Structure formats: structure tokens, C-alpha cells
Amino acid sequence: ALDQINVSSWLDKQNLPETLQWLVDLHSGGAEAPSWDAYLQWCETSPEHQRAAHAAERLWESLGSALERPPASSRRLLQLGLVVALSLAGGLSWQAEQPGWMADQVTGLGEHRRVTLADGSHLELAPRTRVDIEMHGNRRVLHLYTGELFVQVAPDAQRPFEVRAGRGSLRALGTGFDVRREGEQVRMVVTEHTVRVTLDDDPQTTDVEAGQAVQYGPEGLSRTQPVDVGTATAWRRDKLVFNRQPLGDVLEQLGRYHRGVIWVRDSGLRDLPVTGIIATDDTDAQLKLLQRTLPLRVRLLPWLTVIERDASPRQ
């Protein structure tokens, strides 16, 4: 269940990079690693440090890495054990409050699922996707709460087929199309025929043709743009294709397949352009490959991947 908790977003909100760096260095095993005594002294310097340390240690423990300490720290380990139990319960409670937690179809980390609907339509779900399905009477409606799906619609002139995502409705006019939702941002790519897009509280509609894409969110609807359908739907072939996309966006998509947290120490690295094809079946190996073309270093730890700037001269 913990795989589906959005740990990365939680981490950003808590603002814990300094504390996590302590934990990364303490567990690195390097000759220059700080001592636990130094870490404990740092924790006691202010209430803010104490709160940050407790939150970071809860995260570290919930990701599966043991916080090994000298024997004298056994009492503190017991306290941490209680904190960990509470944090896991809190995490599951947070997850249960998310829209679509009890959806009809929910995919987990790295899961690619194919479903045939009652009307004969075919549905493909990308990892970490939640969708409800209404197939009764004259209604054929999917409610996409998060993630990405591709649908090949079975024709039925008497029952329109719609996907509800965010503040918009996507009505298929006999077609195939791909929809991705991240928060309130929605992107739709049409692979066949036409999809009609309607935003809530807006009487105007936009028809999107095959080979076009459109995006919408709280700020409104973008103009239709031509798109490479094969690239946009590469996830259906267990690939992700990028053309000079920011590293931050690449890692966000890769995170749907990667077990654990991907932490970028230097926020400036998120803007680096990435071009290439990434296979989703071995994310550790794919992350390591980024070192060949970008000025960064990837450190793979249990349940935590650290990406930092590499200042050494490139050959």
C-alpha cells in the first residue's frame, strides 16, 4: 500500500532536504560520513531541527532503511519505532482521503493493465491510475482521478462515451484517445477520429482531431497542437520517449515505475533537457544512464535515489 503514497509531494511540503542529507551521509558508509553524535547535537540545536529530524526519520523508516545506531541509542530506537508506527498509520489515512481511493480500477507502481469494458471498448491503464467506470442505461462514462489511460471506444450511436477528468469532459466521436491527469492538469492526445472537449461552466466546445493534443487546467484550455502519437503513447509499449524535456518532468513520469523516492538535491538540475528513450522495466539502470549525458551523479540507496550535481570534468 505504501507504494501508492505520494511520498515525493509530502517531502516537498515538509521542506526537509537538510535533514535528509544528514541521513544519506550517515548511511553512506564513507570515510567522511558524520557521526551519529554530531547528528544528534544538530537535532538538539532548535525545535525546528527536532521537528525536521522526526519527520525525516519517519520517512526514512517508512521507506524501509534501518536507522542503525550505537547500542547506547537503544532507547531512542524504541521511541522511533513508535513514531514509525504512527507515521505509517497516518500515511494510510492520507491515502484513503485521496479522490478515487476506492475506484473501480486502481493500478499500482509499475503496473500496466488492460481491461475490456462491458460495451466492448478496450481500456489500458498506466501505473498509479485510478478510474471509476459507469456503464448503465444510456451512460458510458469514465471518471479519471489520477494517472493515465488509453481507450479504444466501441461504437454506439445511442450511448455517447465520455471521460471526466478534472474540470473537463472528453466525448469520443467514434475514436481512440489517451488522457493523462496530474492534479488538476489534464492532457489529451487523439489517436483516431475526433474527441470533443468541454470545460465546466463554459458553453464552448473544442473538437480535437487525430494527431492533435490539447491541455487544460484551472487556467483554461490550450490551443490544439500537432503531436507525435507514437511518442505520446509510448508507455503502452513500456517505453517513455523524451525530446528536450526538463529532467524534473522526466523524473516525475519515471517515478510511476520506480520503487522509492527520487530526490534531486540541486533544484537547478530539474531544468536540464533530456532527450532519449527510457525503458520502464529497470528504472535503476535507466537512472544510471542519465549520468552519461548530463552533469549529475546518481546514488542508489535502499528506497531512496539521490541525484546531485557532478562537478568533475566530463570526458
XYZ file of C-alpha atoms in Angstrom:
315
model
C 0.000 0.000 0.000
C 2.874 2.358 0.707
C 3.867 2.213 -2.963
C 0.858 4.364 -3.825
C 1.561 7.114 -1.277
C 2.899 10.228 -2.970
C 5.979 10.470 -0.776
C 7.731 12.965 -3.048
C 4.948 15.564 -2.693
C 4.848 15.023 1.068
C 8.596 15.558 1.235
C 8.441 18.830 -0.698
C 5.755 20.189 1.621
C 7.775 19.334 4.728
C 10.907 21.127 3.457
C 13.332 18.512 4.802
C 16.337 18.492 2.417
C 18.935 19.340 5.086
C 17.782 16.611 7.434
C 17.575 14.040 4.659
C 21.134 14.914 3.684
C 22.249 14.045 7.217
C 20.578 10.650 6.906
C 22.004 9.997 3.447
C 25.530 10.834 4.632
C 25.170 8.798 7.829
C 24.165 5.721 5.848
C 26.699 6.210 3.053
C 29.462 4.305 4.872
C 32.088 6.686 3.510
C 35.203 7.723 5.411
C 33.929 11.295 5.592
C 30.498 10.356 6.908
C 29.490 12.341 10.018
C 28.966 10.656 13.382
C 25.604 9.964 14.974
C 26.656 12.138 17.904
C 27.116 15.101 15.561
C 23.692 14.459 14.070
C 22.033 14.271 17.495
C 23.736 17.511 18.538
C 22.409 19.180 15.391
C 18.906 17.894 16.180
C 19.012 19.489 19.629
C 20.056 22.958 18.446
C 16.500 24.146 17.786
C 12.866 22.996 17.874
C 12.759 23.356 14.068
C 15.650 20.891 13.729
C 13.928 18.462 16.083
C 10.677 18.572 14.104
C 12.506 18.197 10.800
C 14.565 15.281 12.154
C 11.487 13.454 13.409
C 9.693 13.896 10.087
C 12.730 12.844 8.024
C 13.354 9.789 10.198
C 9.699 8.753 9.832
C 10.036 8.988 6.077
C 13.345 7.102 6.057
C 11.964 4.299 8.197
C 8.735 4.013 6.186
C 10.842 3.570 3.053
C 12.497 0.533 4.581
C 16.002 1.687 5.605
C 17.068 0.767 9.148
C 18.371 3.629 11.232
C 21.248 1.783 12.854
C 22.701 3.451 15.914
C 25.222 2.527 18.576
C 23.934 0.313 21.455
C 23.626 3.348 23.731
C 20.864 4.669 21.495
C 18.503 1.715 22.054
C 16.008 3.875 23.943
C 15.840 6.336 21.073
C 15.335 3.431 18.642
C 12.312 2.294 20.677
C 10.891 5.815 20.513
C 11.478 5.899 16.778
C 9.683 2.586 16.428
C 6.562 4.112 17.963
C 6.870 7.157 15.712
C 7.225 4.928 12.657
C 4.049 3.006 13.525
C 2.146 6.280 13.856
C 3.580 7.618 10.601
C 2.546 4.505 8.670
C -0.978 4.775 10.047
C -1.027 8.470 9.149
C 0.211 7.739 5.637
C -2.512 5.192 5.010
C -5.102 7.641 6.355
C -3.778 10.313 3.969
C -4.027 7.895 1.068
C -7.611 6.927 1.909
C -8.651 10.583 1.636
C -7.422 10.905 -1.962
C -10.051 11.073 -4.750
C -10.710 7.670 -6.260
C -9.087 5.694 -3.437
C -11.919 3.146 -3.790
C -12.153 3.444 -7.594
C -13.263 0.556 -9.801
C -9.797 0.227 -11.344
C -6.607 1.107 -9.436
C -3.134 0.274 -10.731
C -0.036 0.123 -8.579
C 3.601 1.032 -9.052
C 4.842 -0.054 -12.494
C 1.563 -1.836 -13.292
C 0.207 -1.788 -16.856
C -3.347 -3.153 -17.016
C -5.686 -3.926 -19.940
C -9.447 -4.060 -19.389
C -12.332 -4.874 -21.726
C -15.414 -2.879 -20.778
C -18.981 -4.196 -20.834
C -19.735 -2.369 -24.108
C -16.704 -3.886 -25.871
C -14.464 -0.832 -25.509
C -10.836 -1.520 -24.611
C -9.065 0.320 -21.817
C -5.370 0.465 -20.926
C -4.217 1.872 -17.593
C -0.750 3.220 -16.888
C 0.839 2.802 -13.434
C -0.682 4.652 -10.481
C -4.001 5.289 -12.199
C -7.420 5.440 -10.559
C -10.632 5.401 -12.600
C -14.324 4.756 -11.962
C -16.467 3.173 -14.687
C -20.181 3.889 -15.297
C -21.800 1.521 -17.789
C -25.562 1.502 -17.279
C -28.613 2.776 -19.130
C -27.569 5.371 -21.688
C -24.388 6.304 -19.843
C -20.822 5.339 -20.716
C -18.621 7.492 -18.501
C -15.127 7.064 -17.076
C -14.017 9.227 -14.136
C -10.236 9.631 -14.196
C -8.921 10.751 -10.798
C -5.203 10.449 -11.422
C -2.761 8.748 -13.783
C -3.103 7.926 -17.472
C -5.341 5.802 -19.638
C -5.871 4.914 -23.285
C -9.307 3.958 -24.534
C -10.405 2.397 -27.818
C -14.111 3.154 -27.962
C -16.661 0.625 -29.243
C -19.137 2.498 -31.497
C -22.643 3.007 -30.127
C -24.596 5.922 -31.565
C -27.217 5.702 -28.813
C -24.742 5.982 -25.937
C -22.012 8.626 -26.110
C -18.692 7.705 -24.486
C -17.161 10.288 -22.127
C -14.124 10.629 -19.891
C -14.452 13.057 -16.992
C -11.071 14.393 -15.845
C -10.558 17.493 -13.720
C -12.815 20.340 -14.844
C -13.420 18.909 -18.298
C -15.392 16.312 -20.224
C -13.945 14.458 -23.224
C -16.590 12.990 -25.532
C -15.454 10.436 -28.094
C -16.929 10.732 -31.562
C -16.017 7.143 -32.515
C -12.322 7.120 -31.654
C -9.233 6.180 -29.675
C -7.515 8.626 -27.356
C -5.094 8.952 -24.451
C -5.725 11.015 -21.293
C -3.245 11.860 -18.542
C -4.200 13.665 -15.352
C -1.763 15.115 -12.814
C -3.612 17.034 -10.131
C -5.933 19.417 -11.984
C -3.815 19.412 -15.145
C -5.114 17.203 -17.955
C -3.523 16.351 -21.318
C -5.406 14.528 -24.065
C -3.996 13.040 -27.295
C -6.283 11.765 -30.058
C -5.106 8.711 -31.995
C -8.195 8.173 -34.168
C -11.073 10.342 -35.389
C -12.230 13.158 -33.066
C -12.773 13.988 -29.385
C -14.938 16.898 -28.250
C -13.651 18.773 -25.179
C -15.978 20.757 -22.928
C -14.943 22.612 -19.777
C -17.264 23.100 -16.823
C -19.074 26.463 -16.846
C -18.031 27.075 -20.470
C -20.622 26.532 -23.240
C -17.974 26.443 -25.982
C -16.586 23.129 -27.187
C -13.342 22.227 -28.946
C -13.030 19.342 -31.397
C -9.589 17.693 -31.350
C -8.635 15.645 -34.408
C -6.395 12.596 -34.735
C -2.725 13.522 -34.347
C -3.539 16.512 -32.134
C -3.228 17.176 -28.409
C -4.803 19.626 -26.003
C -4.275 20.516 -22.344
C -6.442 22.159 -19.730
C -6.471 23.042 -16.059
C -7.588 25.829 -13.728
C -6.167 28.405 -16.168
C -8.324 27.177 -19.051
C -7.965 25.269 -22.305
C -4.893 25.438 -24.536
C -4.958 25.526 -28.307
C -4.802 22.230 -30.145
C -1.295 21.259 -31.204
C 0.085 18.591 -33.538
C 1.727 15.701 -31.700
C 3.652 12.519 -32.469
C 1.102 9.922 -31.370
C 3.690 7.140 -31.109
C 5.830 9.194 -28.758
C 2.894 10.370 -26.647
C 1.604 6.830 -26.144
C 4.966 5.041 -25.836
C 4.063 3.995 -22.285
C 1.754 1.401 -23.860
C 4.931 -0.293 -25.177
C 6.720 0.029 -21.805
C 8.798 2.960 -23.034
C 8.977 6.675 -22.220
C 10.157 8.998 -25.004
C 11.510 12.482 -24.312
C 12.623 15.279 -26.622
C 14.466 18.011 -24.706
C 12.068 17.767 -21.774
C 13.152 19.087 -18.352
C 14.743 16.487 -16.100
C 12.133 17.271 -13.424
C 9.312 16.212 -15.768
C 11.235 13.090 -16.785
C 11.731 12.026 -13.167
C 8.075 12.664 -12.376
C 6.985 10.277 -15.130
C 9.685 7.742 -14.271
C 8.516 7.836 -10.656
C 5.391 5.888 -11.661
C 7.664 2.887 -12.249
C 10.390 3.436 -9.641
C 10.185 1.983 -6.138
C 11.068 4.599 -3.527
C 11.805 8.327 -3.539
C 13.825 10.127 -6.211
C 15.400 13.136 -4.518
C 17.128 15.885 -6.541
C 19.488 17.735 -4.186
C 20.104 20.695 -6.539
C 16.825 22.111 -7.847
C 18.707 23.634 -10.793
C 19.212 20.131 -12.197
C 15.482 19.825 -12.816
C 15.748 22.201 -15.782
C 18.352 20.140 -17.663
C 16.965 18.985 -21.052
C 16.631 15.237 -21.580
C 16.320 13.508 -24.957
C 16.040 9.772 -25.355
C 14.005 6.604 -24.935
C 13.738 5.180 -21.426
C 12.652 1.598 -20.792
C 10.419 1.245 -17.748
C 11.357 -2.324 -16.767
C 14.637 -1.403 -14.985
C 14.456 2.126 -13.638
C 17.682 1.851 -11.617
C 19.655 1.130 -14.773
C 17.885 3.895 -16.688
C 18.618 6.439 -13.959
C 22.284 5.456 -14.042
C 22.337 6.050 -17.811
C 21.461 9.707 -17.234
C 24.988 10.176 -15.872
C 26.419 9.597 -19.358
C 24.825 12.674 -20.917
C 24.071 15.013 -18.007
C 26.358 16.657 -15.413
C 24.928 14.702 -12.497
C 25.645 11.762 -10.228
C 23.078 9.140 -9.233
C 23.356 7.399 -5.859
C 21.119 4.345 -5.432
C 20.248 3.658 -1.785
C 17.560 1.366 -0.348
C 14.248 3.025 -1.246
C 15.982 6.348 -1.929
C 17.707 7.588 -5.105
C 19.766 10.745 -4.708
C 20.539 12.850 -7.786
C 23.197 15.521 -7.288
C 25.377 17.721 -9.413
C 28.641 16.221 -10.686
C 31.298 18.913 -10.741
C 34.063 16.678 -12.101
C 35.346 17.420 -15.656
C 33.471 15.466 -18.312
C 35.475 13.479 -20.841
